[in-house]
Coordinates of C-alpha atoms in Angstrom, one line a residue:
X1280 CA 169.9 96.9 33.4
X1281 CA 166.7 97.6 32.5
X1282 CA 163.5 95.5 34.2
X1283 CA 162.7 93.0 31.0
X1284 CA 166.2 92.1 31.4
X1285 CA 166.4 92.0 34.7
X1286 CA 163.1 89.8 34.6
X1287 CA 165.1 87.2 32.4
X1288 CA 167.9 87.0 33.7
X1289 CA 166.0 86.4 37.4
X1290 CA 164.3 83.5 35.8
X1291 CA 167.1 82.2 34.4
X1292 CA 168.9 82.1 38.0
X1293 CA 166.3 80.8 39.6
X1294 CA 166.6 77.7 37.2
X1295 CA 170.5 77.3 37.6
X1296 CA 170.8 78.1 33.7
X1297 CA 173.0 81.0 34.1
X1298 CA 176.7 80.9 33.2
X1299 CA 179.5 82.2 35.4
X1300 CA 179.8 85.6 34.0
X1301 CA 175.6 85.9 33.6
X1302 CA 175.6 85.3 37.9
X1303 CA 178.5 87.7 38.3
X1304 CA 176.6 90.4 36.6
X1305 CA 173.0 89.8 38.2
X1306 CA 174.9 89.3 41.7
X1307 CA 176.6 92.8 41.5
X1308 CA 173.6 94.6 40.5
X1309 CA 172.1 93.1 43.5
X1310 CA 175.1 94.2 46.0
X1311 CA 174.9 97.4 44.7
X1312 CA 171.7 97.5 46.5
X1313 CA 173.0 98.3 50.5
X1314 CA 169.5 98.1 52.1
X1315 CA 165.5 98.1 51.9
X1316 CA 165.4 101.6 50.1
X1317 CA 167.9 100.8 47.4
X1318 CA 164.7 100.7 45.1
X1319 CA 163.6 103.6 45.8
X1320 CA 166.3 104.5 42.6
X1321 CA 164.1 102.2 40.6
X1322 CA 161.0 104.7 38.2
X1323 CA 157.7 102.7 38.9
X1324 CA 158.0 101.2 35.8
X1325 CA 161.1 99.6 36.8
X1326 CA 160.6 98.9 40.0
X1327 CA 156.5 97.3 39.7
X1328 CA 158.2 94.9 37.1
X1329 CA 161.0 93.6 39.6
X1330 CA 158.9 93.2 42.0
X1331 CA 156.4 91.2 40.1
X1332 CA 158.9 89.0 38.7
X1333 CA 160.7 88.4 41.6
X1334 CA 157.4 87.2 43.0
X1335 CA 156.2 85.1 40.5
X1336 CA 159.5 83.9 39.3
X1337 CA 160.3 82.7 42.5
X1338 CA 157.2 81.3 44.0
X1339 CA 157.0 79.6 41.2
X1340 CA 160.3 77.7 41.3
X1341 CA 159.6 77.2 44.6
X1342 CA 156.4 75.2 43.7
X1343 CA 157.8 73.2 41.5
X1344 CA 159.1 69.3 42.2
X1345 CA 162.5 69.1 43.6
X1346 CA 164.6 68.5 40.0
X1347 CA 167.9 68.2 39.7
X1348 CA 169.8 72.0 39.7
X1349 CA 172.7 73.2 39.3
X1350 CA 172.7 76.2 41.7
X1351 CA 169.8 75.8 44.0
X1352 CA 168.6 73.5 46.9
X1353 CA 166.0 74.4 49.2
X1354 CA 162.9 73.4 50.7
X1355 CA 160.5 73.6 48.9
X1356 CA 157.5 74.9 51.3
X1357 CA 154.5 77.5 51.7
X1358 CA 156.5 79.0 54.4
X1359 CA 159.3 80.3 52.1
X1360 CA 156.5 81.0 49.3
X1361 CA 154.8 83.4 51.9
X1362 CA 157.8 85.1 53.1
X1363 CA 158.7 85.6 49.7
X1364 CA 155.6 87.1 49.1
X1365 CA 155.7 89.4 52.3
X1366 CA 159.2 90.8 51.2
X1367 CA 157.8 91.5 47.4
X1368 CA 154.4 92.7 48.5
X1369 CA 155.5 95.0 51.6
X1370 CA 158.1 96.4 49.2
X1371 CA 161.2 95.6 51.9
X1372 CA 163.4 93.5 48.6
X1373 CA 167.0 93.9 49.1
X1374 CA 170.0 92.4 47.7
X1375 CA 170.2 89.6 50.8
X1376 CA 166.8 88.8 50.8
X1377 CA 166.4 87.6 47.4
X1378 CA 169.7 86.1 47.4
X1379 CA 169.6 84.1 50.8
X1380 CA 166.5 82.4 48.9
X1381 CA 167.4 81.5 45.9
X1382 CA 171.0 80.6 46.5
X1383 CA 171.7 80.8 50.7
X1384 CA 174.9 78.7 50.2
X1385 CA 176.4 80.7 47.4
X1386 CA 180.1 82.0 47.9
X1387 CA 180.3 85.8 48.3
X1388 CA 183.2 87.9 49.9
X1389 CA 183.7 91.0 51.5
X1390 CA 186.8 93.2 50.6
X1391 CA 188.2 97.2 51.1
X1392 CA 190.9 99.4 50.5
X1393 CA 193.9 100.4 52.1
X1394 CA 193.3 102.4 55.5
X1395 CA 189.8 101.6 55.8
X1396 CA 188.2 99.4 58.2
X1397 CA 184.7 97.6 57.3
X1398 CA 182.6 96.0 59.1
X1399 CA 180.7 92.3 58.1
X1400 CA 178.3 90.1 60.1
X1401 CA 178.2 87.0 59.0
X1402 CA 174.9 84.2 58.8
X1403 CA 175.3 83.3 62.3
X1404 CA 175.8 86.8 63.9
X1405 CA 179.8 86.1 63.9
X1406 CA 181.5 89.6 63.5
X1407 CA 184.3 90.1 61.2
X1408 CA 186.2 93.8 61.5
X1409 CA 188.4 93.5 58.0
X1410 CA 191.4 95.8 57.9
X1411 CA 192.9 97.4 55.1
X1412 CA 193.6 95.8 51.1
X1413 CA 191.9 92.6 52.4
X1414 CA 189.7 90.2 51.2
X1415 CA 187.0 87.7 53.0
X1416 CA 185.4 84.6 51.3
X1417 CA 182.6 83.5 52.7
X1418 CA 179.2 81.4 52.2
X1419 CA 176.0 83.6 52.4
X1420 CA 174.7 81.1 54.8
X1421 CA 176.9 78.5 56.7
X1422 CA 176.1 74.7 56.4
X1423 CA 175.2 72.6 59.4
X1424 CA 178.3 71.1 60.5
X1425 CA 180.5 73.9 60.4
X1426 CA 181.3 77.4 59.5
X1427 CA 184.4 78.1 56.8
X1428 CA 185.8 81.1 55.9
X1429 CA 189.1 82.4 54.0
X1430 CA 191.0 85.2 54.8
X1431 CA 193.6 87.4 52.4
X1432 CA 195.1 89.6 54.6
X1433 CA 193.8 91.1 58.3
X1434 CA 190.8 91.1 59.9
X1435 CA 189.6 90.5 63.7
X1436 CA 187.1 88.2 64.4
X1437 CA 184.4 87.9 67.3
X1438 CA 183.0 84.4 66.6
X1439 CA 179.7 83.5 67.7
X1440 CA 179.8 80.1 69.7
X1441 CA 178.4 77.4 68.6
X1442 CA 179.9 74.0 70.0
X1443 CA 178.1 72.0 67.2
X1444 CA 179.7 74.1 64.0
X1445 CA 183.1 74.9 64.7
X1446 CA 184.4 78.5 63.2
X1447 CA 187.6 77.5 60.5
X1448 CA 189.5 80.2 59.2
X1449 CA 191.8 79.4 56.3
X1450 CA 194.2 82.2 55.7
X1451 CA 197.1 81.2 53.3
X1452 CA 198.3 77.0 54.3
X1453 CA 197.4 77.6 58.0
X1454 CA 193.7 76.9 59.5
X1455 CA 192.3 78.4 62.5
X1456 CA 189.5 76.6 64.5
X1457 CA 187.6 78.2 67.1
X1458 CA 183.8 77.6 68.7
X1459 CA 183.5 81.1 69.7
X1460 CA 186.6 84.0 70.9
X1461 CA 187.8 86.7 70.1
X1462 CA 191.3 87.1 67.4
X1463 CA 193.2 88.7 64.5
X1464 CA 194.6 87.0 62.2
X1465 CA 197.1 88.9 59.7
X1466 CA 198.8 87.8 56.4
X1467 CA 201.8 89.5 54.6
X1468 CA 203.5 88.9 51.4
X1469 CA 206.1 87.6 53.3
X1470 CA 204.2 84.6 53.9
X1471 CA 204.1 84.9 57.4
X1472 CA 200.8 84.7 59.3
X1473 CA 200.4 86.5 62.7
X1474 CA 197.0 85.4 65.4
X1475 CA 196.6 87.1 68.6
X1476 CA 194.0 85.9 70.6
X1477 CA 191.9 88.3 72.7
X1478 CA 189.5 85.9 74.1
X1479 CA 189.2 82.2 74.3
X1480 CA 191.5 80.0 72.8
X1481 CA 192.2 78.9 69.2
X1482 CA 193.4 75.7 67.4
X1483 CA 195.6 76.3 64.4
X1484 CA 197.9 74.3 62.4
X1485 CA 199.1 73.4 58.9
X1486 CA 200.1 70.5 56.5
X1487 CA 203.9 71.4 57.5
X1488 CA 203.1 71.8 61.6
X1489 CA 202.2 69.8 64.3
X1490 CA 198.4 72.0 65.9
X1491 CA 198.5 73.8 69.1
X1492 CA 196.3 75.9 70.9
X1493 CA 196.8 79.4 71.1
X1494 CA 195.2 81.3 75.0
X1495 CA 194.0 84.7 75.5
X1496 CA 196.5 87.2 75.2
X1497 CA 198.7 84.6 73.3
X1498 CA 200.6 85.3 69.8
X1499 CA 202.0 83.4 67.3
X1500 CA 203.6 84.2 64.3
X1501 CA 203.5 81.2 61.3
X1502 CA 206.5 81.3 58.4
X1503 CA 204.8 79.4 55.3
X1504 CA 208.4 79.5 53.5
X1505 CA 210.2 78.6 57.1
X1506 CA 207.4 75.7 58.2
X1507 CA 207.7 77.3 61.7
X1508 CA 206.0 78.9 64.6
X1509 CA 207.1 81.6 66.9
X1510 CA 205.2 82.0 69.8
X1511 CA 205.3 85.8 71.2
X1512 CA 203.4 88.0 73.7
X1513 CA 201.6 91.1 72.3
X1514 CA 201.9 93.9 74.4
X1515 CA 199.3 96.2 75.2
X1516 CA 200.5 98.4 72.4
X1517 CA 199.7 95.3 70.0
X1518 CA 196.2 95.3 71.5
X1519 CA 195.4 98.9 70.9
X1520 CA 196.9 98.3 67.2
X1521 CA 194.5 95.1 67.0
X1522 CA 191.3 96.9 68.0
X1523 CA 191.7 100.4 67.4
X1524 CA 189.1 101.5 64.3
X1525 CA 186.4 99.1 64.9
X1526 CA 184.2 98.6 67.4
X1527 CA 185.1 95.6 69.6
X1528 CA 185.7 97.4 72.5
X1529 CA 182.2 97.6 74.8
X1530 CA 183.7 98.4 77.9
X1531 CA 181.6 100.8 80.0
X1532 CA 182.2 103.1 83.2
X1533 CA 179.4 104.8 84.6
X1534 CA 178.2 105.3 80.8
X1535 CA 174.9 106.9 80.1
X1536 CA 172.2 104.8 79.1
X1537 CA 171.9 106.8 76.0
X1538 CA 175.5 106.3 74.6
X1539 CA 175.2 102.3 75.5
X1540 CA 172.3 102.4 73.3
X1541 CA 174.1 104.1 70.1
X1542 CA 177.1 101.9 70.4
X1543 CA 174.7 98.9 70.2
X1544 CA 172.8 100.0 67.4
X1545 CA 175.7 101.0 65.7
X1546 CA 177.9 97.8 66.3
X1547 CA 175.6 95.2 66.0
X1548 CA 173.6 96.9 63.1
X1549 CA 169.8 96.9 65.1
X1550 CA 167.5 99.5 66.6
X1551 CA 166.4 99.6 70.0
X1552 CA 163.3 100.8 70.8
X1553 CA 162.3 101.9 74.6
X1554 CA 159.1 101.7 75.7
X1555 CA 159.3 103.2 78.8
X1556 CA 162.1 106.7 78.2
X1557 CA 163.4 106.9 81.8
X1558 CA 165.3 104.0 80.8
X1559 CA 167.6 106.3 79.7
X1560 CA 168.0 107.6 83.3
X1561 CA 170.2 105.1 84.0
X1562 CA 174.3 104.6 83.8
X1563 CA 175.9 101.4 83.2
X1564 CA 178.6 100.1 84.3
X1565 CA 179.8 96.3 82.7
X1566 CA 182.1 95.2 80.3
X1567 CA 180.4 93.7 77.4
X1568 CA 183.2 93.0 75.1
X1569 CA 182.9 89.9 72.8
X1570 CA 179.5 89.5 74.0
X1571 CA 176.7 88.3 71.1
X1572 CA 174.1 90.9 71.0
X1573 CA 171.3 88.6 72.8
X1574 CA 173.7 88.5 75.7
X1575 CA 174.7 92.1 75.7
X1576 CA 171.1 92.8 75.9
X1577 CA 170.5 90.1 78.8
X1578 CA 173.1 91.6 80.8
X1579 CA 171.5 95.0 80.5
X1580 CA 168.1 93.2 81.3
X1581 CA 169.8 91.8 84.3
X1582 CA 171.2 95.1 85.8
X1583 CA 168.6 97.7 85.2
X1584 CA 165.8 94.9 85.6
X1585 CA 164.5 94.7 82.3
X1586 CA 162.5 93.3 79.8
X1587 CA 163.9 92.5 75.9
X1588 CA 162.1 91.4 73.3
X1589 CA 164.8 90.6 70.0
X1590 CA 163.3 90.2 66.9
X1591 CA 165.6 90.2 63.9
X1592 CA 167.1 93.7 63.6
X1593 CA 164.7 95.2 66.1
X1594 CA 165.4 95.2 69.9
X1595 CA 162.6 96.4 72.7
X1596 CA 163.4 97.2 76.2
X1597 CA 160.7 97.7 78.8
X1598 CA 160.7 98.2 82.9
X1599 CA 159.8 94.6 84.4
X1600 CA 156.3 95.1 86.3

């Protein structure tokens, strides 16, 4: 794709006048871009003219008076025409970023191949550890009453809570609704669905079966073809199996300060900065399992007495004076 079409395609997003196979192809050129140096690929040619259109293209939409369209509806507001303009002009554009504002409710999904594990955060910090040949469909951002996803195959789920926006996850005829826990849900071709619970407590239910709630360290296993529900008790074999490969586990022993750090960079995607190194002189000893990061990071503040400062994918940690 080179940048004059790039440039019209771009303005013909931003005005809802693409069709369905127009999107598809702009919004996989975007995802091919992973993070803020994906341009870097870009000659300056290329990369000066995406940049300028991206600017004016949507600024300018932005601007305009709230018209009827078919894929887009935000605020229209100075705010998001400056941060717009901070992204283009400090160079940091990225795939989410100029997707999350010109179409933050858009349906995207998240999928990988047998014997791999990836990991997705979601809009509202929810993590989502998705196991092999699966598939997750979700919205880019959630909406304000509640958060929807849908699930083909396996994945384990560390929810944020949220007792206003309930978490639903749709995975063949049954639903699952949470406010914030811990679970795996997995799907066969059987048509059978299996949920463990690790933390918390789950509702789930179908058209065919009466709900119930499903406890910590309770199983159930769903037959769409049978309209039933076993209920069983995982052992700790079945745990292992549930969480081995990703990262939920942050369960620490006399740890060193230094390996904390890296395992919460490296689950929750951030960099933590110390302003004060003898920080690192320190062992911890907590389990912060199924913990959001602003409460991993309290709990530290709390036990080594420190200060944090969270400000989107940066963390600081100072000594309390």
């Amino acid at each position: 794709m080179d940048h004059k079409e790039f440039k019209q395609l771009l303005d013909r997003y931003t005005k809802g006048l693409l069709n369905q196979q127009e999107i598809e192809r702009l919004e996989s050129w975007l995802d091919a871009m992973e993070d803020k140096t994906a341009f870097d690929s870009l000659d300056k040619e290329e990369l000066s003219a995406s940049r300028a259109a991206m600017f004016s293209q949507l600024t300018r939409r932005i601007q305009q008076p709230a018209a009827p369209v078919r894929l887009i509806s935000y605020k229209r507001t100075l705010a998001v025409a400056a941060g717009i303009a901070a992204i283009v002009l400090t160079g940091y554009i990225c795939r989410k970023s100029i997707l999350d504002i010109v179409a933050p409710h858009r349906t995207t999904y998240a999928y990988n191949k047998k014997g791999y594990i990836t990991k997705q955060i979601l809009s509202d910090n929810s993590i989502v550890w998705l196991k092999g040949n699966s598939k997750l469909i979700f919205p880019a951002k959630f909406e304000n009453d509640q958060r929807s996803v849908t699930l083909e195959g396996e994945a384990l789920f560390e929810v944020s809570k949220d007792v206003q926006r309930p978490f639903i996850v749709t995975c063949g005829s049954l639903t699952t609704q949470v406010l914030g826990t811990s679970f795996n849900i997995r799907s066969n071709e059987t048509g059978e669905v299996a949920i463990s619970v690790l933390t918390g407590a789950v509702v789930v239910g179908s058209d065919a079966t009466r709900k119930q709630i499903v406890h910590t360290n309770e199983s159930i296993v769903y037959s769409e073809k049978q309209s039933s529900v076993v209920n069983v008790h995982p052992s700790r074999k079945d745990i292992h199996e549930i969480i081995n490969g990703t990262e939920y586990d942050m369960a620490f022993s006399d740890a060193s300060m230094h390996n904390v750090i890296q395992k919460i960079e490296k689950k929750f995607e951030v960099k933590i900065n110390l302003e004060d190194t003898a920080i690192l002189n320190n062992v911890i000893t907590a389990d912060m399992t199924d913990q959001s990061l602003a409460h991993t990071m309290e709990m530290i503040s709390q036990a080594l007495n420190l200060d944090v400062r969270i400000n989107d994918k940066m963390v600081s940690l100072r000594a309390k004076k």
